[in-house]
Short mmCIF file of C-alpha atoms in Angstrom, two decimals:
data_model
loop_
_atom_site.label_atom_id
_atom_site.label_comp_id
_atom_site.label_asym_id
_atom_site.label_seq_id
_atom_site.Cartn_x
_atom_site.Cartn_y
_atom_site.Cartn_z
CA MET A 294 -37.82 41.93 -77.98
CA LEU A 295 -34.65 41.00 -76.14
CA ASP A 296 -31.93 43.73 -76.04
CA ALA A 297 -28.44 42.93 -77.22
CA ALA A 298 -26.85 42.61 -73.68
CA ILE A 299 -29.44 39.97 -72.74
CA LYS A 300 -29.07 38.10 -75.86
CA ASN A 301 -25.26 37.98 -75.45
CA GLN A 302 -25.66 36.65 -71.71
CA LEU A 303 -28.32 34.25 -72.73
CA GLN A 304 -26.14 32.78 -75.49
CA ALA A 305 -23.21 32.39 -73.23
CA TYR A 306 -25.65 30.35 -70.71
CA LEU A 307 -27.02 28.25 -73.70
CA GLY A 308 -23.47 27.10 -74.39
CA LYS A 309 -23.87 24.78 -71.40
CA VAL A 310 -26.73 22.98 -73.15
CA SER A 311 -25.86 19.35 -74.02
CA HIS A 312 -29.18 18.07 -75.39
CA ASP A 313 -31.32 19.21 -78.18
CA VAL A 314 -34.53 21.32 -76.92
CA GLU A 315 -37.68 21.69 -78.90
CA ILE A 316 -39.56 25.01 -78.18
CA ILE A 317 -43.25 24.30 -79.17
CA ALA A 318 -45.51 27.32 -79.04
CA SER A 319 -49.29 27.34 -79.03
CA LEU A 320 -50.49 30.78 -80.29
CA ASP A 321 -53.50 32.67 -81.59
CA ASN A 322 -53.72 36.02 -83.38
CA GLY A 323 -53.50 38.08 -80.23
CA GLU A 324 -50.83 40.72 -79.46
CA LYS A 325 -49.40 38.69 -76.67
CA SER A 326 -48.93 35.73 -79.17
CA GLN A 327 -47.04 37.87 -81.48
CA GLU A 328 -44.75 39.08 -78.64
CA MET A 329 -44.20 35.25 -77.67
CA ARG A 330 -43.43 34.28 -81.23
CA SER A 331 -40.83 37.13 -81.45
CA MET A 332 -39.23 36.30 -78.22
CA LEU A 333 -38.97 32.55 -78.78
CA GLN A 334 -37.66 32.93 -82.24
CA GLU A 335 -34.91 35.25 -80.88
CA ILE A 336 -34.05 32.80 -78.31
CA ALA A 337 -34.02 29.78 -80.65
CA ALA A 338 -31.59 31.58 -82.92
CA LEU A 339 -29.00 31.83 -80.22
CA SER A 340 -28.09 28.01 -80.17
CA PRO A 341 -27.97 25.26 -82.64
CA ARG A 342 -29.26 22.98 -79.82
CA LEU A 343 -32.64 25.00 -79.99
CA THR A 344 -35.34 24.52 -82.58
CA TYR A 345 -38.69 26.42 -82.71
CA ARG A 346 -42.01 25.35 -84.15
CA GLU A 347 -45.65 26.00 -83.53
CA SER A 348 -48.40 23.60 -82.58
CA GLN A 349 -52.03 23.45 -83.70
CA ASP A 350 -53.22 21.80 -80.51
CA ASP A 351 -56.35 23.60 -79.52
CA ASN A 352 -56.17 21.88 -76.11
CA GLU A 353 -53.35 24.11 -74.91
CA ARG A 354 -53.62 27.55 -73.49
CA LYS A 355 -52.84 30.39 -76.00
CA PRO A 356 -50.40 31.84 -75.88
CA SER A 357 -48.08 29.35 -74.16
CA PHE A 358 -45.09 27.29 -75.04
CA ALA A 359 -43.26 24.03 -74.02
CA LEU A 360 -39.65 23.35 -73.65
CA ASN A 361 -39.14 19.63 -74.51
CA ARG A 362 -35.98 17.46 -74.49
CA ALA A 363 -35.85 16.01 -77.83
CA GLY A 364 -36.64 12.21 -77.87
CA SER A 365 -37.72 12.21 -74.20
CA ASP A 366 -40.76 12.85 -72.06
CA ILE A 367 -38.87 15.69 -70.12
CA GLY A 368 -40.41 19.23 -70.46
CA VAL A 369 -42.15 22.27 -68.83
CA ARG A 370 -44.78 24.72 -70.07
CA PHE A 371 -44.96 28.52 -69.69
CA ALA A 372 -48.41 29.93 -70.40
CA GLY A 373 -47.54 33.53 -70.58
CA ILE A 374 -44.35 35.53 -71.52
CA PRO A 375 -41.85 34.89 -68.64
CA MET A 376 -40.21 38.17 -68.35
CA GLY A 377 -39.69 40.35 -65.23
CA HIS A 378 -39.11 38.08 -62.27
CA GLU A 379 -39.76 35.02 -64.24
CA PHE A 380 -37.04 35.34 -66.95
CA THR A 381 -34.60 33.51 -64.68
CA SER A 382 -37.08 30.78 -64.26
CA LEU A 383 -37.13 30.58 -68.32
CA VAL A 384 -33.38 30.49 -68.47
CA LEU A 385 -33.01 27.84 -65.71
CA ALA A 386 -35.70 25.72 -67.60
CA LEU A 387 -33.73 25.94 -71.00
CA LEU A 388 -30.53 24.94 -69.19
CA GLN A 389 -32.24 22.00 -67.31
CA VAL A 390 -34.23 20.57 -70.14
CA GLY A 391 -31.19 21.00 -72.09
CA GLY A 392 -29.26 18.55 -69.80
CA HIS A 393 -27.16 21.05 -67.52
CA PRO A 394 -27.43 19.69 -63.99
CA PRO A 395 -29.64 21.48 -61.51
CA LYS A 396 -28.28 23.02 -58.26
CA ALA A 397 -29.84 20.70 -55.60
CA SER A 398 -28.28 18.30 -53.26
CA ASP A 399 -27.99 14.59 -54.25
CA ASP A 400 -30.41 13.74 -51.45
CA VAL A 401 -32.91 15.93 -52.76
CA LEU A 402 -32.67 14.82 -56.53
CA GLU A 403 -32.93 11.23 -55.29
CA GLN A 404 -36.17 12.03 -53.33
CA ILE A 405 -37.67 13.50 -56.38
CA ARG A 406 -36.60 10.61 -58.60
CA ASN A 407 -38.36 8.21 -56.14
CA LEU A 408 -41.66 10.00 -56.01
CA GLU A 409 -44.40 7.53 -57.14
CA GLY A 410 -47.58 8.51 -58.96
CA GLU A 411 -48.51 11.13 -61.51
CA TYR A 412 -48.46 14.88 -60.60
CA VAL A 413 -49.62 17.58 -62.87
CA PHE A 414 -48.83 20.94 -61.26
CA GLU A 415 -50.14 24.35 -62.33
CA THR A 416 -48.72 27.61 -60.74
CA TYR A 417 -50.72 30.79 -61.12
CA ILE A 418 -48.17 33.83 -60.83
CA SER A 419 -47.98 37.51 -61.43
CA LEU A 420 -44.71 38.78 -63.24
CA SER A 421 -44.16 41.37 -60.44
CA CYS A 422 -44.31 38.63 -57.72
CA GLN A 423 -40.71 38.06 -56.02
CA ASN A 424 -42.01 34.96 -54.45
CA CYS A 425 -43.33 33.22 -57.56
CA PRO A 426 -40.10 32.27 -59.22
CA GLU A 427 -39.00 30.19 -56.33
CA VAL A 428 -42.20 27.99 -56.76
CA VAL A 429 -41.94 27.94 -60.51
CA GLN A 430 -38.21 27.04 -60.56
CA ALA A 431 -38.71 24.21 -58.00
CA LEU A 432 -41.57 22.55 -59.91
CA ASN A 433 -39.79 22.91 -63.26
CA LEU A 434 -36.73 21.25 -61.83
CA MET A 435 -38.93 18.36 -60.54
CA SER A 436 -40.58 17.94 -63.86
CA VAL A 437 -37.06 17.68 -65.32
CA ILE A 438 -35.96 15.07 -62.92
CA ASN A 439 -39.05 12.97 -62.83
CA PRO A 440 -41.03 12.52 -66.15
CA ASN A 441 -44.12 11.54 -64.04
CA ILE A 442 -44.23 15.17 -62.87
CA ARG A 443 -45.57 17.95 -65.28
CA HIS A 444 -45.69 21.68 -64.59
CA THR A 445 -47.11 24.74 -66.30
CA MET A 446 -46.40 28.39 -65.09
CA ILE A 447 -49.53 30.54 -65.70
CA ASP A 448 -49.66 34.29 -65.82
CA GLY A 449 -52.73 35.14 -63.87
CA ALA A 450 -52.92 38.67 -65.58
CA LEU A 451 -53.04 37.04 -69.03
CA PHE A 452 -55.51 34.35 -68.12
CA GLN A 453 -58.16 36.26 -66.05
CA ASP A 454 -60.90 33.97 -66.74
CA GLU A 455 -59.28 30.95 -65.24
CA VAL A 456 -58.23 33.18 -62.24
CA ASN A 457 -61.81 34.17 -61.86
CA ALA A 458 -63.14 30.83 -62.34
CA ARG A 459 -60.84 29.22 -59.77
CA GLN A 460 -61.19 32.28 -57.41
CA ILE A 461 -57.50 32.95 -57.32
CA MET A 462 -56.70 35.97 -55.28
CA ALA A 463 -53.06 35.38 -54.24
CA VAL A 464 -49.97 34.37 -55.91
CA PRO A 465 -48.30 32.06 -56.30
CA THR A 466 -51.26 29.61 -56.13
CA LEU A 467 -50.68 25.91 -56.87
CA PHE A 468 -52.86 23.28 -58.18
CA VAL A 469 -51.90 19.62 -58.50
CA ASN A 470 -53.99 17.22 -60.39
CA GLY A 471 -56.78 19.88 -60.57
CA GLN A 472 -56.94 20.40 -56.69
CA ASN A 473 -55.61 23.36 -54.77
CA PHE A 474 -52.26 22.50 -53.34
CA GLY A 475 -51.38 25.79 -51.54
CA GLN A 476 -50.62 29.46 -51.80
CA GLY A 477 -47.46 31.58 -51.07
CA ARG A 478 -43.79 31.05 -51.35
CA MET A 479 -42.61 27.49 -51.05
CA GLU A 480 -39.10 26.16 -51.30
CA LEU A 481 -38.26 22.77 -53.25
CA GLU A 482 -38.01 20.87 -49.94
CA GLU A 483 -41.32 22.18 -48.71
CA ILE A 484 -43.04 21.12 -51.80
CA LEU A 485 -41.50 17.70 -51.54
CA ALA A 486 -42.46 17.40 -47.97
CA LYS A 487 -46.10 18.08 -48.76
CA ILE A 488 -46.06 15.05 -51.48
CA ASP A 489 -43.58 12.76 -49.83
CA THR A 490 -45.48 12.31 -46.49
CA GLY A 491 -42.54 10.36 -44.88
CA ALA A 492 -40.01 13.04 -45.40
CA THR A 493 -40.82 15.01 -42.18
CA ALA A 494 -40.45 11.98 -39.94
CA ARG A 495 -37.18 10.93 -41.66
CA GLU A 496 -35.77 14.54 -41.25
CA ALA A 497 -36.88 14.56 -37.55
CA ALA A 498 -34.97 11.37 -36.81
CA LYS A 499 -31.90 12.66 -38.49
CA ILE A 500 -32.14 16.04 -36.28
CA ALA A 501 -32.62 14.07 -33.16
CA LYS A 502 -29.33 12.19 -33.55
CA LYS A 503 -27.31 15.43 -33.85
CA GLU A 504 -24.64 16.33 -31.17
CA VAL A 505 -24.65 19.21 -28.90
CA PHE A 506 -24.06 22.53 -30.48
CA ASP A 507 -21.94 25.22 -28.95
CA VAL A 508 -24.13 28.02 -30.51
CA LEU A 509 -27.52 27.07 -31.87
CA ILE A 510 -29.20 29.95 -33.81
CA VAL A 511 -32.91 29.83 -34.18
CA GLY A 512 -34.03 31.85 -37.23
CA GLY A 513 -32.50 32.24 -40.65
CA GLY A 514 -32.95 35.89 -41.46
CA PRO A 515 -30.29 38.67 -41.66
CA ALA A 516 -29.78 38.55 -37.91
CA GLY A 517 -29.52 34.75 -37.81
CA ALA A 518 -27.07 34.58 -40.81
CA SER A 519 -24.89 37.10 -39.16
CA ALA A 520 -24.83 35.34 -35.93
CA ALA A 521 -24.12 31.96 -37.68
CA ILE A 522 -20.95 33.62 -39.63
CA TYR A 523 -19.42 35.17 -36.47
CA ALA A 524 -20.07 32.07 -34.45
CA ALA A 525 -18.47 29.63 -36.96
CA ARG A 526 -15.55 31.97 -37.36
CA LYS A 527 -14.75 31.30 -33.70
CA GLY A 528 -14.18 27.58 -34.65
CA ILE A 529 -17.08 26.36 -32.43
CA ARG A 530 -19.89 23.97 -33.34
CA THR A 531 -22.59 26.12 -34.89
CA GLY A 532 -26.09 25.18 -36.09
CA VAL A 533 -29.12 27.04 -37.53
CA VAL A 534 -32.55 26.01 -37.38
CA ALA A 535 -35.10 28.07 -39.37
CA GLU A 536 -38.59 27.86 -40.46
CA ARG A 537 -37.50 29.41 -43.76
CA PHE A 538 -33.91 30.50 -44.38
CA GLY A 539 -34.02 34.13 -45.36
CA GLY A 540 -37.01 35.08 -43.14
CA GLN A 541 -39.07 38.24 -44.08
CA VAL A 542 -36.43 39.37 -46.58
CA LEU A 543 -37.79 36.77 -48.90
CA ASP A 544 -40.97 38.86 -49.05
CA THR A 545 -39.25 42.16 -49.42
CA LEU A 546 -39.31 43.57 -53.09
CA SER A 547 -36.80 46.28 -53.47
CA ILE A 548 -33.99 47.17 -50.88
CA GLU A 549 -32.26 50.40 -51.40
CA ASN A 550 -30.78 51.16 -48.16
CA PHE A 551 -28.29 48.35 -47.56
CA ILE A 552 -25.07 50.26 -47.32
CA SER A 553 -22.69 49.63 -50.19
CA VAL A 554 -25.32 47.88 -52.19
CA LYS A 555 -27.17 50.51 -54.20
CA GLU A 556 -30.15 48.39 -55.01
CA THR A 557 -31.13 44.78 -54.54
CA GLU A 558 -34.25 42.40 -54.09
CA GLY A 559 -35.13 40.43 -51.16
CA PRO A 560 -34.95 37.01 -52.57
CA LYS A 561 -31.41 37.78 -54.24
CA LEU A 562 -30.09 39.02 -50.79
CA ALA A 563 -31.58 36.04 -48.92
CA ALA A 564 -29.73 33.65 -51.39
CA ALA A 565 -26.44 35.62 -50.90
CA LEU A 566 -26.87 35.38 -47.11
CA GLU A 567 -27.42 31.50 -47.45
CA GLN A 568 -24.46 31.14 -49.72
CA HIS A 569 -22.24 33.06 -47.37
CA VAL A 570 -23.19 30.93 -44.41
CA ARG A 571 -22.56 27.70 -46.29
CA GLU A 572 -18.96 28.97 -46.73
CA TYR A 573 -18.45 28.06 -43.18
CA ASP A 574 -18.92 24.85 -41.07
CA VAL A 575 -22.48 25.67 -40.27
CA ASP A 576 -25.15 22.91 -39.89
CA ILE A 577 -28.24 24.33 -41.51
CA MET A 578 -31.69 22.72 -40.74
CA ASN A 579 -34.18 24.43 -42.78
CA LEU A 580 -37.95 24.25 -42.78
CA GLN A 581 -37.91 23.51 -39.03
CA ARG A 582 -40.18 25.62 -36.54
CA ALA A 583 -39.26 25.86 -32.98
CA VAL A 584 -41.98 25.38 -30.69
CA ALA A 585 -40.41 25.41 -27.11
CA LEU A 586 -37.26 26.56 -25.24
CA ILE A 587 -36.09 24.54 -22.28
CA PRO A 588 -33.47 26.37 -20.16
CA GLY A 589 -30.78 24.32 -18.33
CA GLU A 590 -27.07 23.61 -18.32
CA LEU A 591 -27.62 22.53 -21.83
CA ILE A 592 -30.41 24.46 -23.42
CA GLU A 593 -33.03 22.38 -25.43
CA VAL A 594 -35.00 23.65 -28.41
CA THR A 595 -38.02 21.42 -29.32
CA LEU A 596 -39.32 21.47 -32.95
CA GLU A 597 -42.75 20.98 -34.39
CA SER A 598 -41.51 17.86 -35.98
CA GLY A 599 -41.08 16.34 -32.57
CA ALA A 600 -37.22 16.39 -32.76
CA SER A 601 -35.20 18.49 -30.29
CA LEU A 602 -31.71 19.96 -30.32
CA LYS A 603 -29.36 20.78 -27.34
CA ALA A 604 -26.89 23.59 -27.20
CA ARG A 605 -24.46 25.28 -24.67
CA SER A 606 -25.85 28.63 -25.81
CA VAL A 607 -28.68 29.91 -28.18
CA VAL A 608 -29.12 32.96 -30.32
CA ILE A 609 -33.01 33.50 -30.99
CA SER A 610 -33.62 35.56 -34.37
CA THR A 611 -37.01 34.48 -35.18
CA GLY A 612 -37.91 37.98 -36.67
CA ALA A 613 -41.33 39.14 -37.14
CA ARG A 614 -44.48 38.70 -39.28
CA TRP A 615 -47.24 40.91 -40.73
CA ARG A 616 -49.52 42.32 -38.09
CA GLU A 617 -53.27 41.29 -38.74
CA LEU A 618 -56.41 43.27 -38.33
CA ASN A 619 -57.92 40.77 -36.05
CA VAL A 620 -61.36 41.59 -37.19
CA PRO A 621 -64.25 39.14 -38.16
CA GLY A 622 -63.70 37.93 -41.71
CA GLU A 623 -59.96 38.44 -41.98
CA LYS A 624 -58.92 34.89 -41.57
CA GLU A 625 -61.89 33.58 -43.61
CA TYR A 626 -61.09 35.67 -46.69
CA ARG A 627 -57.15 35.44 -46.31
CA ASN A 628 -56.00 34.72 -50.02
CA LYS A 629 -59.60 35.22 -51.02
CA GLY A 630 -59.27 38.97 -51.21
CA VAL A 631 -57.39 39.80 -48.05
CA ALA A 632 -53.67 40.21 -48.91
CA TYR A 633 -50.47 41.20 -47.40
CA CYS A 634 -48.04 41.79 -50.18
CA PRO A 635 -49.22 44.43 -52.93
CA HIS A 636 -46.32 43.52 -55.29
CA CYS A 637 -47.21 39.97 -55.25
CA ASP A 638 -51.07 40.03 -55.53
CA GLY A 639 -51.82 43.43 -56.93
CA PRO A 640 -51.93 42.31 -60.58
CA LEU A 641 -54.76 39.91 -59.75
CA PHE A 642 -56.95 42.99 -58.92
CA LYS A 643 -56.46 44.69 -62.22
CA GLY A 644 -59.34 47.32 -62.68
CA LYS A 645 -60.96 46.35 -59.39
CA ARG A 646 -61.68 48.28 -56.23
CA VAL A 647 -59.16 47.70 -53.34
CA ALA A 648 -58.43 49.18 -49.97
CA VAL A 649 -55.25 49.55 -48.12
CA VAL A 650 -55.43 49.59 -44.21
CA GLY A 651 -52.45 51.43 -42.77
CA GLY A 652 -51.04 55.07 -43.36
CA GLY A 653 -47.30 54.46 -42.47
CA ASN A 654 -44.57 54.14 -45.12
CA SER A 655 -45.56 50.64 -46.14
CA GLY A 656 -49.27 51.39 -46.40
CA VAL A 657 -48.84 54.53 -48.53
CA GLU A 658 -46.18 52.74 -50.80
CA ALA A 659 -48.71 50.00 -51.25
CA ALA A 660 -51.45 52.44 -52.31
CA ILE A 661 -49.23 54.18 -54.73
CA ASP A 662 -48.18 50.98 -56.32
CA LEU A 663 -51.68 49.53 -56.47
CA ALA A 664 -52.94 52.67 -58.15
CA GLY A 665 -51.13 52.06 -61.30
CA VAL A 666 -52.90 48.64 -61.43
CA VAL A 667 -56.29 48.62 -59.93
CA GLY A 668 -59.40 50.71 -60.62
CA HIS A 669 -59.52 52.44 -57.32
CA VAL A 670 -57.64 52.49 -54.04
CA THR A 671 -59.11 53.54 -50.61
CA LEU A 672 -56.46 53.95 -48.00
CA LEU A 673 -57.72 53.78 -44.30
CA GLU A 674 -55.71 54.96 -41.42
CA PHE A 675 -56.70 54.73 -37.78
CA ASP A 676 -54.94 57.94 -36.79
CA SER A 677 -56.01 61.54 -37.57
CA LYS A 678 -53.27 61.78 -40.00
CA LEU A 679 -50.98 59.65 -42.21
CA ARG A 680 -47.59 58.84 -40.78
CA ALA A 681 -45.69 58.18 -44.00
CA ASP A 682 -42.90 60.41 -45.13
CA GLU A 683 -43.94 63.62 -46.80
CA VAL A 684 -42.51 62.81 -50.08
CA LEU A 685 -44.73 59.62 -50.25
CA GLN A 686 -47.80 61.51 -49.16
CA ARG A 687 -47.41 64.14 -51.85
CA LYS A 688 -47.11 61.36 -54.43
CA LEU A 689 -50.22 59.75 -53.01
CA ARG A 690 -52.22 63.04 -53.16
CA SER A 691 -51.28 63.55 -56.85
CA LEU A 692 -53.02 60.18 -57.96
CA PRO A 693 -56.52 60.50 -59.21
CA ASN A 694 -57.88 57.23 -58.36
CA VAL A 695 -56.92 57.22 -54.56
CA THR A 696 -59.18 58.15 -51.78
CA VAL A 697 -57.67 58.74 -48.25
CA ILE A 698 -59.71 58.22 -45.05
CA THR A 699 -58.42 58.93 -41.76
CA ASP A 700 -59.84 58.35 -38.22
CA ALA A 701 -61.10 55.06 -39.58
CA GLN A 702 -61.28 51.80 -37.35
CA THR A 703 -61.79 48.67 -39.49
CA THR A 704 -64.23 46.49 -37.80
CA GLU A 705 -65.05 43.65 -40.40
CA VAL A 706 -64.11 42.10 -43.77
CA THR A 707 -67.15 41.07 -45.54
CA GLY A 708 -67.67 38.49 -48.24
CA ASP A 709 -69.99 36.22 -50.34
CA GLY A 710 -68.63 32.88 -48.92
CA SER A 711 -65.97 32.54 -51.47
CA LYS A 712 -64.26 35.90 -51.84
CA VAL A 713 -64.21 39.62 -50.39
CA ASN A 714 -66.98 41.90 -51.29
CA GLY A 715 -66.34 44.74 -48.90
CA MET A 716 -65.31 45.87 -45.46
CA ARG A 717 -66.84 47.88 -42.56
CA TYR A 718 -65.40 50.57 -40.54
CA VAL A 719 -66.16 53.09 -37.87
CA ALA A 720 -65.45 56.76 -38.37
CA ARG A 721 -63.85 57.46 -34.98
CA LYS A 722 -64.89 61.07 -34.56
CA SER A 723 -68.57 60.66 -35.29
CA GLY A 724 -68.92 56.94 -34.28
CA GLU A 725 -70.79 56.33 -37.50
CA ALA A 726 -70.53 52.97 -38.90
CA LYS A 727 -69.68 52.80 -42.56
CA SER A 728 -68.98 50.33 -45.32
CA LEU A 729 -66.94 50.04 -48.68
CA ALA A 730 -67.84 47.69 -51.63
CA LEU A 731 -64.38 46.11 -52.49
CA GLU A 732 -62.90 43.24 -54.19
CA GLY A 733 -59.47 43.31 -52.28
CA ILE A 734 -57.97 44.44 -49.02
CA PHE A 735 -54.31 44.84 -48.47
CA VAL A 736 -53.16 44.96 -44.69
CA GLN A 737 -50.21 47.10 -44.06
CA ILE A 738 -50.11 47.90 -40.34
CA GLY A 739 -46.75 46.81 -39.14
CA LEU A 740 -45.18 43.76 -37.61
CA LEU A 741 -45.58 41.38 -34.76
CA PRO A 742 -42.46 39.49 -33.07
CA ASN A 743 -42.47 35.79 -33.51
CA THR A 744 -42.29 35.03 -29.72
CA ASP A 745 -45.56 32.93 -29.08
CA TRP A 746 -43.34 30.02 -28.38
CA LEU A 747 -41.24 31.81 -25.81
CA LYS A 748 -44.05 33.15 -23.52
CA GLY A 749 -43.19 32.17 -19.79
CA THR A 750 -39.62 31.42 -20.59
CA VAL A 751 -37.83 34.61 -21.54
CA ALA A 752 -38.68 38.11 -20.44
CA LEU A 753 -40.88 39.99 -23.06
CA SER A 754 -41.93 43.47 -23.37
CA ASN A 755 -45.52 44.63 -23.55
CA ARG A 756 -45.37 44.40 -27.21
CA GLY A 757 -44.23 40.71 -27.16
CA GLU A 758 -40.52 41.66 -27.97
CA ILE A 759 -37.54 39.85 -26.26
CA GLU A 760 -35.88 42.12 -23.81
CA VAL A 761 -32.15 42.15 -24.41
CA ASP A 762 -29.05 43.93 -22.78
CA ALA A 763 -26.22 45.68 -24.78
CA LYS A 764 -24.78 42.25 -25.56
CA GLY A 765 -27.81 40.63 -26.83
CA GLN A 766 -28.30 38.65 -23.48
CA THR A 767 -31.92 37.67 -22.53
CA SER A 768 -33.35 37.03 -19.10
CA VAL A 769 -32.15 33.42 -19.33
CA PRO A 770 -28.28 32.74 -19.03
CA GLY A 771 -26.88 31.49 -22.30
CA VAL A 772 -29.78 32.56 -24.40
CA PHE A 773 -29.27 35.53 -26.50
CA ALA A 774 -31.53 37.39 -29.16
CA ALA A 775 -31.08 39.56 -32.20
CA GLY A 776 -33.11 41.26 -35.00
CA ASP A 777 -36.74 42.26 -35.35
CA VAL A 778 -37.76 39.93 -32.49
CA THR A 779 -36.10 41.93 -29.98
CA THR A 780 -36.62 45.32 -28.17
CA VAL A 781 -33.85 47.07 -30.22
CA PRO A 782 -35.53 49.89 -32.04
CA TYR A 783 -35.68 50.35 -35.84
CA LYS A 784 -36.45 47.15 -37.51
CA GLN A 785 -34.00 47.34 -40.60
CA ILE A 786 -31.95 44.65 -42.39
CA ILE A 787 -28.71 46.25 -41.69
CA ILE A 788 -29.44 46.69 -37.99
CA ALA A 789 -30.57 43.12 -37.65
CA MET A 790 -27.28 41.94 -39.16
CA GLY A 791 -25.22 44.06 -36.54
CA GLU A 792 -27.35 42.83 -33.77
CA GLY A 793 -26.84 39.13 -34.93
CA SER A 794 -23.10 39.43 -34.92
CA LYS A 795 -23.24 41.05 -31.60
CA ALA A 796 -25.37 38.30 -30.12
CA ALA A 797 -23.03 35.65 -31.37
CA LEU A 798 -20.09 37.49 -29.84
CA GLY A 799 -22.09 37.63 -26.54
CA ALA A 800 -22.82 33.91 -26.88
CA PHE A 801 -19.00 33.12 -27.36
CA ASP A 802 -18.08 35.31 -24.37
CA HIS A 803 -20.65 33.37 -22.40
CA LEU A 804 -19.08 30.08 -23.38
CA ILE A 805 -15.43 30.94 -22.56
CA ARG A 806 -16.53 32.40 -19.17
CA THR A 807 -18.81 29.53 -18.13
CA SER A 808 -17.54 26.46 -19.99
CA ALA A 809 -14.97 25.41 -22.58
CA PRO A 810 -16.42 24.94 -26.13
CA ALA A 811 -16.90 21.20 -27.18
CA GLU A 812 -13.82 21.04 -29.52
CA LEU A 813 -11.54 22.32 -26.66
CA GLU A 814 -13.08 20.00 -24.04
CA GLN A 815 -12.18 17.15 -26.28
CA LYS A 816 -8.61 18.37 -26.71
CA LEU A 817 -8.36 18.77 -22.99
CA ALA A 818 -9.65 15.24 -22.33
CA ALA A 819 -7.16 13.84 -24.84
#
């Protein structure tokens, strides 16, 4: 099942295992069980530290398997075959259960060890979801560090009865001790903050004690990362405060237009960005949401946690988010049939009827992607024609299970109280109200800049974007902006990176023309 190259690479990794690991499979006579047996036996043969056996426990999901450290309570479970995006989760679990130290800070590891109580986590995933491995790997790590924490990854496509019974319509979806814990991408620190209720207050107290920054970057996407590197290279005190480091790149599946890199994936690029930033003396404050900007000689940024930071200059790079339909029913059925990521959530709608709203590149690409999984796709476009590239339109028209409706204004998402059952729209030319029976709706109608917290402070365009000049300067002295949050056209990763570096250079130029950086002031005072 595993090719020779993967086996060789995996065998090299398994050389780092220092404790014996038991692979215990729970199987039936199905085809997936046979695939799992074959894969696990191949893996077990790669290291003398690994042993394989099968359990007759009827209480376990079939097919599934556990990785247990011999002679201890440490272990994780996979209900499904962790290939695709989840193969890395399997490799890391083998290493960590086998005693190889996880890559996490000492503070985080200590926080996990000190958690009190019993936690049984279940994570429903799809193998095509690029956000799911982050959650799976975080919870696997927690279960290795603290034996009172257990975790099972569950492939939603393989256990459809559970998905339907629990009304799961978005991945990853987490349960803890049988109760819904949340949906969507979550970092390790974010999961810990939800469990450890005192963590937010402790982090806010630490942030409040920080000294004044020369440059404070708000936002950790490509623009923010680039700004941080360029500022830090000037030798000035640099900080990054971000709601989630990586930004919207974390939700991007395939990236094929990043010059010099033929192809990569969003989470992989986001990890590389963070690693590069950490090569410099940059204070990264992740999982912190900015709620206010207060101009002054020292610019203040207030955070949702109650803490605040002060800086001599600020670069705003808070990016953008998916634009919503803003129709009745959308919010009520979010993650209950209304979705925004076809790559992540598409497999949960296997064989079902779905709609895609939006006829641009993202909408047409979503429809093409979904057509290979679902029963039927209806694409609705407000305009009289699709706006996607012609090559994508030709591909779309070739698919037998896709219907395209133009001049369609979505007016309502309908449901039965627990999940989506359809949508209503108006045919704009005739004014006739129509409805569609559906199980899922994927919204792909563009982006909104994350500037709600800035209204009344910096000048915004009629689209809510921050107005900037050629150097990235905003209407407020000392405040710069870069990336998708600004009026700069063409929202692309590579453009955001260039704008981020330009804004950092603009901020440095502002500093040297208005006041000496903190380090220089100290030297002069001495």
